[in-house]
mmCIF file of C-alpha atoms in Angstrom:
data_model
loop_
_atom_site.group_PDB
_atom_site.id
_atom_site.type_symbol
_atom_site.label_atom_id
_atom_site.label_comp_id
_atom_site.label_asym_id
_atom_site.label_seq_id
_atom_site.Cartn_x
_atom_site.Cartn_y
_atom_site.Cartn_z
ATOM 1 C CA MET A 7 -83.622 7.748 -14.303
ATOM 2 C CA ASN A 8 -83.056 5.026 -11.747
ATOM 3 C CA SER A 9 -80.579 3.351 -14.064
ATOM 4 C CA GLY A 10 -78.565 6.568 -14.533
ATOM 5 C CA LYS A 11 -78.588 7.212 -10.842
ATOM 6 C CA LYS A 12 -77.426 3.695 -10.133
ATOM 7 C CA ASN A 13 -74.581 3.981 -12.661
ATOM 8 C CA GLY A 14 -73.473 7.218 -11.069
ATOM 9 C CA GLU A 15 -73.422 5.665 -7.633
ATOM 10 C CA ASP A 16 -71.466 2.661 -8.942
ATOM 11 C CA SER A 17 -68.950 4.993 -10.588
ATOM 12 C CA LYS A 18 -68.560 6.935 -7.352
ATOM 13 C CA VAL A 19 -68.090 3.742 -5.359
ATOM 14 C CA SER A 20 -65.549 2.481 -7.904
ATOM 15 C CA SER A 21 -63.657 5.776 -7.751
ATOM 16 C CA GLU A 22 -63.583 5.694 -3.971
ATOM 17 C CA THR A 23 -62.421 2.072 -4.058
ATOM 18 C CA THR A 24 -59.630 2.948 -6.470
ATOM 19 C CA GLU A 25 -58.531 5.867 -4.304
ATOM 20 C CA SER A 26 -58.644 3.613 -1.262
ATOM 21 C CA GLU A 27 -56.566 0.974 -3.007
ATOM 22 C CA LEU A 28 -54.069 3.582 -4.156
ATOM 23 C CA GLY A 29 -53.897 4.955 -0.647
ATOM 24 C CA CYS A 30 -53.273 1.487 0.777
ATOM 25 C CA SER A 31 -50.665 0.792 -1.885
ATOM 26 C CA SER A 32 -48.927 4.079 -1.153
ATOM 27 C CA LYS A 33 -48.989 3.407 2.578
ATOM 28 C CA GLU A 34 -47.640 -0.099 1.986
ATOM 29 C CA ALA A 35 -44.807 1.247 -0.175
ATOM 30 C CA ARG A 36 -43.971 3.866 2.465
ATOM 31 C CA GLY A 37 -44.101 1.150 5.105
ATOM 32 C CA LYS A 38 -41.699 -1.032 3.152
ATOM 33 C CA ARG A 39 -39.274 1.867 2.662
ATOM 34 C CA LEU A 40 -39.492 2.715 6.347
ATOM 35 C CA TRP A 41 -38.944 -0.928 7.341
ATOM 36 C CA LYS A 42 -35.991 -1.196 4.964
ATOM 37 C CA LYS A 43 -34.527 1.951 6.471
ATOM 38 C CA VAL A 44 -35.086 0.739 10.017
ATOM 39 C CA ARG A 45 -33.890 -2.777 9.221
ATOM 40 C CA TYR A 46 -30.454 -1.559 8.102
ATOM 41 C CA GLN A 47 -29.960 0.703 11.087
ATOM 42 C CA LEU A 48 -27.141 -0.073 13.502
ATOM 43 C CA VAL A 49 -28.288 -1.743 16.711
ATOM 44 C CA GLU A 50 -27.001 -2.114 20.252
ATOM 45 C CA PHE A 51 -25.461 -5.142 21.910
ATOM 46 C CA HIS A 52 -28.654 -6.266 23.707
ATOM 47 C CA SER A 53 -30.489 -6.458 20.346
ATOM 48 C CA LEU A 54 -28.014 -8.882 18.786
ATOM 49 C CA PRO A 55 -28.653 -12.594 18.268
ATOM 50 C CA ALA A 56 -26.562 -14.803 20.533
ATOM 51 C CA TYR A 57 -23.986 -15.745 17.869
ATOM 52 C CA LEU A 58 -23.022 -12.094 17.345
ATOM 53 C CA ARG A 59 -22.538 -11.313 21.036
ATOM 54 C CA ASP A 60 -18.803 -11.358 21.636
ATOM 55 C CA ASN A 61 -17.748 -8.226 23.505
ATOM 56 C CA GLU A 62 -20.257 -6.709 25.914
ATOM 57 C CA TYR A 63 -18.019 -3.666 26.426
ATOM 58 C CA ILE A 64 -18.745 -2.541 22.865
ATOM 59 C CA ILE A 65 -22.300 -1.342 23.364
ATOM 60 C CA GLY A 66 -23.515 0.014 20.033
ATOM 61 C CA HIS A 67 -23.062 0.466 16.265
ATOM 62 C CA TYR A 68 -23.576 -3.213 15.345
ATOM 63 C CA ARG A 69 -24.824 -4.558 12.014
ATOM 64 C CA SER A 70 -27.198 -7.475 12.524
ATOM 65 C CA GLU A 71 -28.269 -10.020 9.900
ATOM 66 C CA TRP A 72 -28.059 -7.722 6.906
ATOM 67 C CA PRO A 73 -28.290 -9.021 3.308
ATOM 68 C CA LEU A 74 -24.984 -9.476 1.488
ATOM 69 C CA LYS A 75 -25.469 -6.446 -0.760
ATOM 70 C CA GLN A 76 -25.886 -4.121 2.211
ATOM 71 C CA ILE A 77 -22.987 -5.789 4.020
ATOM 72 C CA LEU A 78 -20.631 -5.298 1.082
ATOM 73 C CA LEU A 79 -21.660 -1.655 0.803
ATOM 74 C CA SER A 80 -21.100 -1.202 4.526
ATOM 75 C CA ILE A 81 -17.335 -1.403 3.968
ATOM 76 C CA PHE A 82 -17.573 2.310 3.143
ATOM 77 C CA SER A 83 -19.825 3.237 6.100
ATOM 78 C CA ILE A 84 -19.127 3.805 9.777
ATOM 79 C CA HIS A 85 -19.854 1.019 12.269
ATOM 80 C CA ASN A 86 -17.907 -0.799 14.979
ATOM 81 C CA GLU A 87 -16.256 -3.149 12.442
ATOM 82 C CA THR A 88 -15.117 -0.502 9.940
ATOM 83 C CA LEU A 89 -11.577 -0.157 11.292
ATOM 84 C CA ASN A 90 -11.325 -3.907 11.931
ATOM 85 C CA VAL A 91 -11.952 -4.436 8.211
ATOM 86 C CA TRP A 92 -9.650 -1.705 6.943
ATOM 87 C CA THR A 93 -6.670 -2.226 9.255
ATOM 88 C CA HIS A 94 -6.114 -5.716 7.875
ATOM 89 C CA LEU A 95 -7.276 -4.956 4.335
ATOM 90 C CA ILE A 96 -4.656 -2.207 4.060
ATOM 91 C CA GLY A 97 -2.143 -4.608 5.625
ATOM 92 C CA PHE A 98 -2.978 -7.178 2.936
ATOM 93 C CA PHE A 99 -2.231 -4.704 0.145
ATOM 94 C CA ILE A 100 1.002 -3.645 1.867
ATOM 95 C CA PHE A 101 2.222 -7.254 1.960
ATOM 96 C CA LEU A 102 1.058 -7.905 -1.588
ATOM 97 C CA SER A 103 3.163 -4.945 -2.735
ATOM 98 C CA LEU A 104 6.153 -6.123 -0.682
ATOM 99 C CA THR A 105 5.859 -9.618 -2.152
ATOM 100 C CA ILE A 106 5.866 -8.303 -5.725
ATOM 101 C CA TYR A 107 8.724 -5.930 -4.966
ATOM 102 C CA THR A 108 10.863 -8.640 -3.337
ATOM 103 C CA ALA A 109 10.152 -11.146 -6.120
ATOM 104 C CA MET A 110 11.318 -8.647 -8.740
ATOM 105 C CA LYS A 111 14.341 -7.376 -6.832
ATOM 106 C CA ILE A 112 17.754 -8.790 -7.742
ATOM 107 C CA PRO A 113 19.488 -10.243 -4.669
ATOM 108 C CA THR A 114 22.205 -7.870 -3.500
ATOM 109 C CA VAL A 115 25.378 -8.152 -1.512
ATOM 110 C CA ASP A 116 27.280 -5.205 -0.098
ATOM 111 C CA LEU A 117 30.948 -5.742 -1.049
ATOM 112 C CA HIS A 118 33.632 -3.212 -1.853
ATOM 113 C CA THR A 119 33.779 -1.626 -5.279
ATOM 114 C CA LEU A 120 36.343 -3.307 -7.503
ATOM 115 C CA HIS A 121 38.265 -1.608 -10.332
ATOM 116 C CA VAL A 122 38.631 -3.551 -13.560
ATOM 117 C CA PRO A 123 41.929 -2.835 -15.352
ATOM 118 C CA ASP A 124 41.965 -2.206 -19.106
ATOM 119 C CA MET A 125 43.605 -5.565 -19.815
ATOM 120 C CA LEU A 126 40.729 -7.359 -18.109
ATOM 121 C CA ARG A 127 38.096 -5.369 -19.978
ATOM 122 C CA ARG A 128 39.791 -6.377 -23.255
ATOM 123 C CA ALA A 129 39.670 -10.080 -22.353
ATOM 124 C CA ASP A 130 37.413 -12.483 -24.276
ATOM 125 C CA LEU A 131 35.194 -13.463 -21.364
ATOM 126 C CA HIS A 132 33.003 -15.810 -23.400
ATOM 127 C CA LYS A 133 35.854 -18.322 -23.596
ATOM 128 C CA LEU A 134 35.244 -18.982 -19.913
ATOM 129 C CA HIS A 135 32.122 -20.918 -20.853
ATOM 130 C CA GLU A 136 34.265 -23.557 -22.563
ATOM 131 C CA CYS A 137 36.160 -24.028 -19.333
ATOM 132 C CA LEU A 138 33.071 -24.110 -17.119
ATOM 133 C CA PRO A 139 30.580 -26.408 -18.901
ATOM 134 C CA SER A 140 29.162 -27.755 -15.633
ATOM 135 C CA LEU A 141 27.878 -24.399 -14.386
ATOM 136 C CA PRO A 142 24.203 -23.637 -15.119
ATOM 137 C CA ASN A 143 22.947 -20.818 -17.313
ATOM 138 C CA MET A 144 26.119 -18.831 -17.837
ATOM 139 C CA PRO A 145 24.807 -15.308 -18.487
ATOM 140 C CA ASP A 146 26.098 -12.811 -21.003
ATOM 141 C CA LEU A 147 29.291 -11.351 -19.569
ATOM 142 C CA HIS A 148 30.253 -8.920 -22.324
ATOM 143 C CA ARG A 149 28.792 -6.013 -20.374
ATOM 144 C CA LEU A 150 31.718 -6.268 -17.938
ATOM 145 C CA LYS A 151 34.127 -5.221 -20.711
ATOM 146 C CA GLU A 152 32.247 -1.940 -21.005
ATOM 147 C CA LEU A 153 32.693 -1.064 -17.347
ATOM 148 C CA LYS A 154 35.577 0.918 -15.970
ATOM 149 C CA THR A 155 34.444 0.056 -12.451
ATOM 150 C CA THR A 156 32.099 -2.647 -11.290
ATOM 151 C CA SER A 157 30.143 -2.624 -8.061
ATOM 152 C CA MET A 158 28.840 -5.794 -6.491
ATOM 153 C CA ASP A 159 25.742 -3.959 -5.259
ATOM 154 C CA MET A 160 23.663 -4.942 -8.301
ATOM 155 C CA LEU A 161 24.918 -8.500 -8.810
ATOM 156 C CA PRO A 162 23.490 -11.771 -7.493
ATOM 157 C CA SER A 163 25.833 -13.210 -4.922
ATOM 158 C CA LEU A 164 27.709 -16.433 -4.375
ATOM 159 C CA SER A 165 25.833 -19.332 -2.831
ATOM 160 C CA GLY A 166 27.737 -22.587 -2.999
ATOM 161 C CA TRP A 167 29.033 -24.517 -6.007
ATOM 162 C CA HIS A 168 32.737 -23.863 -5.208
ATOM 163 C CA VAL A 169 32.616 -21.432 -8.105
ATOM 164 C CA MET A 170 35.636 -19.495 -6.979
ATOM 165 C CA ASP A 171 37.965 -22.485 -7.252
ATOM 166 C CA LEU A 172 36.697 -23.445 -10.701
ATOM 167 C CA LEU A 173 36.784 -19.918 -12.033
ATOM 168 C CA TYR A 174 40.221 -19.183 -10.680
ATOM 169 C CA ASN A 175 41.617 -22.245 -12.467
ATOM 170 C CA CYS A 176 39.986 -21.187 -15.732
ATOM 171 C CA LEU A 177 41.376 -17.658 -15.769
ATOM 172 C CA PRO A 178 44.788 -17.394 -17.498
ATOM 173 C CA GLU A 179 47.815 -16.154 -15.641
ATOM 174 C CA ARG A 180 48.186 -13.318 -18.157
ATOM 175 C CA PHE A 181 45.246 -11.694 -19.959
ATOM 176 C CA SER A 182 47.418 -10.061 -22.625
ATOM 177 C CA PRO A 183 50.440 -11.739 -24.273
ATOM 178 C CA GLY A 184 52.329 -8.494 -24.408
ATOM 179 C CA ASN A 185 51.742 -7.670 -20.775
ATOM 180 C CA SER A 186 54.862 -7.475 -18.688
ATOM 181 C CA SER A 187 53.417 -6.464 -15.363
ATOM 182 C CA ASP A 188 54.726 -7.979 -12.193
ATOM 183 C CA ILE A 189 53.290 -11.468 -11.602
ATOM 184 C CA CYS A 190 52.036 -10.472 -8.128
ATOM 185 C CA VAL A 191 50.044 -7.617 -9.641
ATOM 186 C CA LEU A 192 48.547 -9.990 -12.217
ATOM 187 C CA HIS A 193 47.545 -12.423 -9.480
ATOM 188 C CA SER A 194 45.877 -9.612 -7.543
ATOM 189 C CA TRP A 195 43.922 -8.596 -10.640
ATOM 190 C CA LYS A 196 42.999 -12.207 -11.209
ATOM 191 C CA ASP A 197 41.626 -12.530 -7.677
ATOM 192 C CA ASP A 198 39.548 -9.376 -8.054
ATOM 193 C CA PHE A 199 38.239 -10.433 -11.437
ATOM 194 C CA ALA A 200 37.233 -13.850 -10.113
ATOM 195 C CA ASN A 201 35.300 -12.133 -7.353
ATOM 196 C CA ILE A 202 33.434 -10.087 -9.942
ATOM 197 C CA ILE A 203 32.453 -12.949 -12.238
ATOM 198 C CA ALA A 204 31.712 -15.703 -9.709
ATOM 199 C CA PRO A 205 28.402 -14.255 -8.476
ATOM 200 C CA LEU A 206 27.132 -14.068 -12.060
ATOM 201 C CA LEU A 207 27.458 -17.826 -12.540
ATOM 202 C CA VAL A 208 25.123 -19.106 -9.847
ATOM 203 C CA ARG A 209 21.519 -18.840 -8.823
ATOM 204 C CA PRO A 210 20.506 -17.116 -5.558
ATOM 205 C CA ILE A 211 19.421 -19.246 -2.625
ATOM 206 C CA THR A 212 15.909 -20.704 -2.703
ATOM 207 C CA ARG A 213 13.148 -18.273 -1.753
ATOM 208 C CA TRP A 214 10.177 -20.552 -1.041
ATOM 209 C CA PRO A 215 10.357 -20.339 2.811
ATOM 210 C CA PHE A 216 10.358 -16.543 2.593
ATOM 211 C CA PHE A 217 7.433 -16.417 0.171
ATOM 212 C CA ALA A 218 5.560 -19.058 2.194
ATOM 213 C CA PHE A 219 5.648 -16.595 5.086
ATOM 214 C CA MET A 220 4.497 -13.743 2.845
ATOM 215 C CA GLY A 221 1.644 -15.912 1.584
ATOM 216 C CA GLY A 222 0.673 -16.859 5.145
ATOM 217 C CA ALA A 223 0.647 -13.204 6.151
ATOM 218 C CA MET A 224 -1.531 -12.177 3.210
ATOM 219 C CA PHE A 225 -3.944 -15.064 3.805
ATOM 220 C CA CYS A 226 -4.273 -14.131 7.489
ATOM 221 C CA LEU A 227 -4.882 -10.444 6.793
ATOM 222 C CA LEU A 228 -7.387 -11.008 3.993
ATOM 223 C CA ALA A 229 -9.248 -13.740 5.911
ATOM 224 C CA SER A 230 -9.517 -11.493 8.968
ATOM 225 C CA SER A 231 -10.778 -8.539 6.954
ATOM 226 C CA THR A 232 -13.367 -10.711 5.180
ATOM 227 C CA CYS A 233 -14.495 -12.226 8.466
ATOM 228 C CA HIS A 234 -15.146 -8.854 10.085
ATOM 229 C CA LEU A 235 -17.044 -7.662 7.038
ATOM 230 C CA LEU A 236 -19.332 -10.667 6.434
ATOM 231 C CA SER A 237 -19.915 -12.335 9.806
ATOM 232 C CA CYS A 238 -23.026 -10.281 10.586
ATOM 233 C CA HIS A 239 -24.965 -11.821 7.665
ATOM 234 C CA SER A 240 -26.142 -15.062 9.274
ATOM 235 C CA GLU A 241 -25.169 -17.617 11.892
ATOM 236 C CA ARG A 242 -23.947 -20.097 9.287
ATOM 237 C CA LEU A 243 -21.770 -17.556 7.465
ATOM 238 C CA SER A 244 -20.463 -16.273 10.797
ATOM 239 C CA TYR A 245 -19.382 -19.805 11.727
ATOM 240 C CA ILE A 246 -17.561 -20.241 8.399
ATOM 241 C CA MET A 247 -15.868 -16.843 8.545
ATOM 242 C CA LEU A 248 -14.627 -17.314 12.110
ATOM 243 C CA ARG A 249 -13.058 -20.661 11.172
ATOM 244 C CA LEU A 250 -11.392 -18.988 8.213
ATOM 245 C CA ASP A 251 -10.088 -16.265 10.532
ATOM 246 C CA TYR A 252 -8.625 -18.803 12.988
ATOM 247 C CA ALA A 253 -7.045 -20.718 10.108
ATOM 248 C CA GLY A 254 -5.432 -17.491 8.912
ATOM 249 C CA ILE A 255 -3.920 -16.775 12.333
ATOM 250 C CA ALA A 256 -2.522 -20.308 12.552
ATOM 251 C CA ALA A 257 -1.124 -20.009 9.010
ATOM 252 C CA LEU A 258 0.612 -16.723 9.834
ATOM 253 C CA ILE A 259 2.229 -18.101 12.982
ATOM 254 C CA SER A 260 3.304 -21.366 11.331
ATOM 255 C CA THR A 261 4.774 -19.809 8.184
ATOM 256 C CA SER A 262 6.555 -17.171 10.276
ATOM 257 C CA PHE A 263 8.865 -19.970 11.442
ATOM 258 C CA TYR A 264 9.799 -21.095 7.933
ATOM 259 C CA PRO A 265 12.398 -18.417 7.037
ATOM 260 C CA PRO A 266 14.326 -18.449 10.363
ATOM 261 C CA VAL A 267 14.289 -22.237 10.659
ATOM 262 C CA TYR A 268 15.099 -23.004 7.026
ATOM 263 C CA TYR A 269 17.855 -20.427 6.560
ATOM 264 C CA SER A 270 19.394 -21.040 9.994
ATOM 265 C CA PHE A 271 19.511 -24.834 9.646
ATOM 266 C CA MET A 272 19.717 -25.303 5.876
ATOM 267 C CA CYS A 273 23.114 -26.944 6.372
ATOM 268 C CA ASP A 274 21.642 -29.348 8.958
ATOM 269 C CA PRO A 275 18.631 -31.102 7.351
ATOM 270 C CA PHE A 276 17.741 -33.041 10.509
ATOM 271 C CA PHE A 277 17.031 -29.999 12.682
ATOM 272 C CA CYS A 278 15.604 -28.094 9.727
ATOM 273 C CA ASN A 279 13.015 -30.806 9.059
ATOM 274 C CA LEU A 280 12.400 -31.364 12.784
ATOM 275 C CA TYR A 281 11.546 -27.746 13.571
ATOM 276 C CA MET A 282 9.578 -27.086 10.381
ATOM 277 C CA GLY A 283 7.636 -30.338 10.744
ATOM 278 C CA PHE A 284 6.778 -29.593 14.363
ATOM 279 C CA ILE A 285 5.416 -26.099 13.744
ATOM 280 C CA THR A 286 3.482 -27.285 10.679
ATOM 281 C CA ILE A 287 1.803 -30.093 12.655
ATOM 282 C CA LEU A 288 1.072 -27.693 15.520
ATOM 283 C CA GLY A 289 -0.535 -25.234 13.106
ATOM 284 C CA ILE A 290 -2.729 -27.938 11.547
ATOM 285 C CA ALA A 291 -3.757 -29.159 15.018
ATOM 286 C CA THR A 292 -4.720 -25.613 16.010
ATOM 287 C CA ILE A 293 -6.869 -25.249 12.903
ATOM 288 C CA LEU A 294 -8.606 -28.556 13.655
ATOM 289 C CA VAL A 295 -9.308 -27.514 17.258
ATOM 290 C CA SER A 296 -10.738 -24.221 16.013
ATOM 291 C CA LEU A 297 -13.338 -26.161 14.003
ATOM 292 C CA LEU A 298 -15.074 -27.225 17.231
ATOM 293 C CA PRO A 299 -18.283 -25.182 17.706
ATOM 294 C CA PHE A 300 -17.584 -24.205 21.332
ATOM 295 C CA PHE A 301 -14.247 -22.644 20.340
ATOM 296 C CA GLN A 302 -15.903 -19.367 19.279
ATOM 297 C CA ASN A 303 -17.867 -18.836 22.502
ATOM 298 C CA PRO A 304 -16.942 -15.615 24.353
ATOM 299 C CA GLU A 305 -15.939 -17.523 27.486
ATOM 300 C CA PHE A 306 -13.167 -19.210 25.484
ATOM 301 C CA ARG A 307 -11.601 -15.921 24.419
ATOM 302 C CA THR A 308 -8.650 -16.458 26.793
ATOM 303 C CA VAL A 309 -8.263 -20.055 25.599
ATOM 304 C CA ARG A 310 -8.091 -18.880 21.969
ATOM 305 C CA ALA A 311 -5.502 -16.231 22.768
ATOM 306 C CA SER A 312 -3.456 -18.698 24.852
ATOM 307 C CA LEU A 313 -3.476 -21.326 22.100
ATOM 308 C CA PHE A 314 -2.135 -18.950 19.463
ATOM 309 C CA PHE A 315 0.277 -17.405 21.967
ATOM 310 C CA GLY A 316 1.573 -20.898 22.760
ATOM 311 C CA MET A 317 2.230 -21.476 19.071
ATOM 312 C CA GLY A 318 4.396 -18.379 19.073
ATOM 313 C CA LEU A 319 6.298 -19.481 22.179
ATOM 314 C CA SER A 320 7.227 -22.738 20.457
ATOM 315 C CA GLY A 321 9.611 -20.688 18.331
ATOM 316 C CA ILE A 322 11.917 -20.051 21.287
ATOM 317 C CA ALA A 323 13.657 -23.428 20.830
ATOM 318 C CA PRO A 324 14.917 -22.907 17.247
ATOM 319 C CA ILE A 325 15.899 -19.311 18.009
ATOM 320 C CA MET A 326 17.988 -20.363 21.025
ATOM 321 C CA HIS A 327 19.509 -23.173 18.969
ATOM 322 C CA LYS A 328 20.376 -20.704 16.221
ATOM 323 C CA LEU A 329 22.059 -18.380 18.707
ATOM 324 C CA PHE A 330 24.070 -21.282 20.126
ATOM 325 C CA LEU A 331 25.370 -22.288 16.690
ATOM 326 C CA PHE A 332 26.010 -18.826 15.255
ATOM 327 C CA TRP A 333 26.489 -16.628 18.302
ATOM 328 C CA ASP A 334 29.390 -14.784 16.640
ATOM 329 C CA ARG A 335 27.521 -13.906 13.429
ATOM 330 C CA PRO A 336 26.144 -10.332 13.167
ATOM 331 C CA GLU A 337 23.354 -11.531 10.842
ATOM 332 C CA VAL A 338 22.082 -13.916 13.525
ATOM 333 C CA LEU A 339 22.074 -11.222 16.188
ATOM 334 C CA HIS A 340 20.339 -8.860 13.767
ATOM 335 C CA THR A 341 17.580 -11.338 12.889
ATOM 336 C CA THR A 342 17.115 -12.338 16.515
ATOM 337 C CA ALA A 343 16.538 -8.703 17.476
ATOM 338 C CA TYR A 344 13.852 -8.479 14.791
ATOM 339 C CA GLU A 345 12.280 -11.728 16.026
ATOM 340 C CA VAL A 346 12.190 -10.538 19.633
ATOM 341 C CA LEU A 347 10.494 -7.334 18.499
ATOM 342 C CA MET A 348 8.019 -9.360 16.450
ATOM 343 C CA GLY A 349 7.258 -11.517 19.502
ATOM 344 C CA LEU A 350 6.630 -8.402 21.576
ATOM 345 C CA PHE A 351 4.159 -7.080 18.992
ATOM 346 C CA TYR A 352 2.295 -10.387 18.785
ATOM 347 C CA GLY A 353 2.366 -10.968 22.538
ATOM 348 C CA LEU A 354 1.087 -7.496 23.341
ATOM 349 C CA GLY A 355 -1.629 -7.922 20.723
ATOM 350 C CA ALA A 356 -2.748 -11.242 22.237
ATOM 351 C CA LEU A 357 -2.790 -9.685 25.720
ATOM 352 C CA ILE A 358 -4.911 -6.740 24.592
ATOM 353 C CA TYR A 359 -7.256 -9.096 22.713
ATOM 354 C CA ALA A 360 -7.757 -11.357 25.732
ATOM 355 C CA THR A 361 -8.218 -8.585 28.320
ATOM 356 C CA ARG A 362 -10.370 -6.304 26.093
ATOM 357 C CA ILE A 363 -8.471 -3.196 27.038
ATOM 358 C CA PRO A 364 -9.316 -0.269 26.848
ATOM 359 C CA GLU A 365 -13.079 -0.702 26.265
ATOM 360 C CA ARG A 366 -13.578 -2.622 29.495
ATOM 361 C CA TRP A 367 -12.513 0.518 31.388
ATOM 362 C CA MET A 368 -15.036 2.772 29.589
ATOM 363 C CA PRO A 369 -17.789 0.689 27.923
ATOM 364 C CA GLY A 370 -19.278 2.392 24.892
ATOM 365 C CA LYS A 371 -16.519 4.974 24.513
ATOM 366 C CA PHE A 372 -14.451 2.929 22.037
ATOM 367 C CA ASP A 373 -17.243 1.419 19.927
ATOM 368 C CA ILE A 374 -16.111 3.062 16.670
ATOM 369 C CA ALA A 375 -12.380 3.525 17.174
ATOM 370 C CA GLY A 376 -9.736 2.460 19.655
ATOM 371 C CA HIS A 377 -11.124 -0.813 20.989
ATOM 372 C CA SER A 378 -8.964 -3.864 21.674
ATOM 373 C CA HIS A 379 -9.534 -5.741 18.437
ATOM 374 C CA GLN A 380 -8.430 -2.776 16.346
ATOM 375 C CA LEU A 381 -5.262 -2.400 18.411
ATOM 376 C CA PHE A 382 -4.684 -6.140 18.054
ATOM 377 C CA HIS A 383 -4.939 -5.808 14.259
ATOM 378 C CA VAL A 384 -2.420 -2.970 14.110
ATOM 379 C CA LEU A 385 0.054 -4.923 16.252
ATOM 380 C CA VAL A 386 -0.310 -8.008 14.035
ATOM 381 C CA VAL A 387 0.573 -5.965 10.937
ATOM 382 C CA ALA A 388 3.530 -4.407 12.772
ATOM 383 C CA GLY A 389 4.771 -7.826 13.898
ATOM 384 C CA ALA A 390 4.451 -9.312 10.419
ATOM 385 C CA PHE A 391 6.328 -6.379 8.858
ATOM 386 C CA THR A 392 9.103 -6.765 11.429
ATOM 387 C CA HIS A 393 9.409 -10.419 10.440
ATOM 388 C CA TYR A 394 9.561 -9.407 6.773
ATOM 389 C CA ARG A 395 12.590 -7.267 7.576
ATOM 390 C CA ALA A 396 14.203 -10.214 9.351
ATOM 391 C CA GLY A 397 13.533 -12.375 6.292
ATOM 392 C CA LEU A 398 15.481 -9.961 4.079
ATOM 393 C CA VAL A 399 18.488 -10.294 6.395
ATOM 394 C CA TYR A 400 18.296 -14.108 6.165
ATOM 395 C CA LEU A 401 18.174 -13.978 2.359
ATOM 396 C CA LYS A 402 21.156 -11.658 2.133
ATOM 397 C CA TRP A 403 23.161 -13.801 4.558
ATOM 398 C CA ARG A 404 22.551 -17.084 2.757
ATOM 399 C CA ASP A 405 22.892 -15.539 -0.706
ATOM 400 C CA LEU A 406 26.360 -14.439 0.261
ATOM 401 C CA GLU A 407 27.572 -17.556 2.042
ATOM 402 C CA GLY A 408 25.371 -20.421 0.933
ATOM 403 C CA CYS A 409 25.562 -23.552 3.022
#
């Protein structure tokens, strides 16, 4: 009897212990879920660690020291960095598309439409290759014989090589032995025909300065977007991402000078190398200065903006030099207008970034949308796109005229 009673009591105690353990386990699981939920909540400025405190006028909606998985997923959620990430991420894809499009596009030149007479279309154009052995990669010209009219809009254009002189000497005075047209008419046809074929015999002007700028723009936009997404993970990652962001800004500014300097002074290697070397060294120096730990402190916000703004101002010298040399060229005036507009976009962006307008006027009202850094991002994309348009004008100009 005592033994049975004792076993019953032990069983009851064991059952109560099990229920207690299950209750504790359940409470612990609920506590972990609650902590996880609370941990990934957005916090206010005063709750941030010191390294994440940059703009006291943005009061709330901060992510603070989240794990990488949650940070990556936060690209699709709403917080005060959402638009900072997406404004430059969309800009990156825009410039990637423009780079692919420009790389695939045949250089064009807008000349008048020329009519090819029947006698020229019946000519054996391949015999020209025997007369022009020094020209590179003579393309297939038989398609010209199938055309009643030929437009220069879809043909690569002349850039050097004195092709016109060589081609004109190779073309016969008369394309058909039985032709009895007036010799002046034949010469006119010969001139027109030389103008049609010459652009097909040469390569377009080099593109590397233009694509260096496009690469600098894409690097800047992608680095900025990545920085705004990942910097809240830890102090070490924040330090790395900010340096990457500063390097991207310096790369964008430096490579922006390559197309105008190279294509303006390609016929004067001294000034071309001088200006391009100077801006490259200045960009590297800026990146090195940005590696210093104090550079990211909030009190140096104006210093950062001034340093990058000063890099942009250094471009005034080559632009003024270009205007002095080519003041009568419409292409130069056109590109300069684009460059002034680009400078206005960048300058306004730097001013807004440094002064923290408009959030300083109404703290907390622009936490999600409309604060200074978002406006700065939009103006950077606008400035870079304006410079892309200027680059197309430079390419068209030099494709047509060469050096």
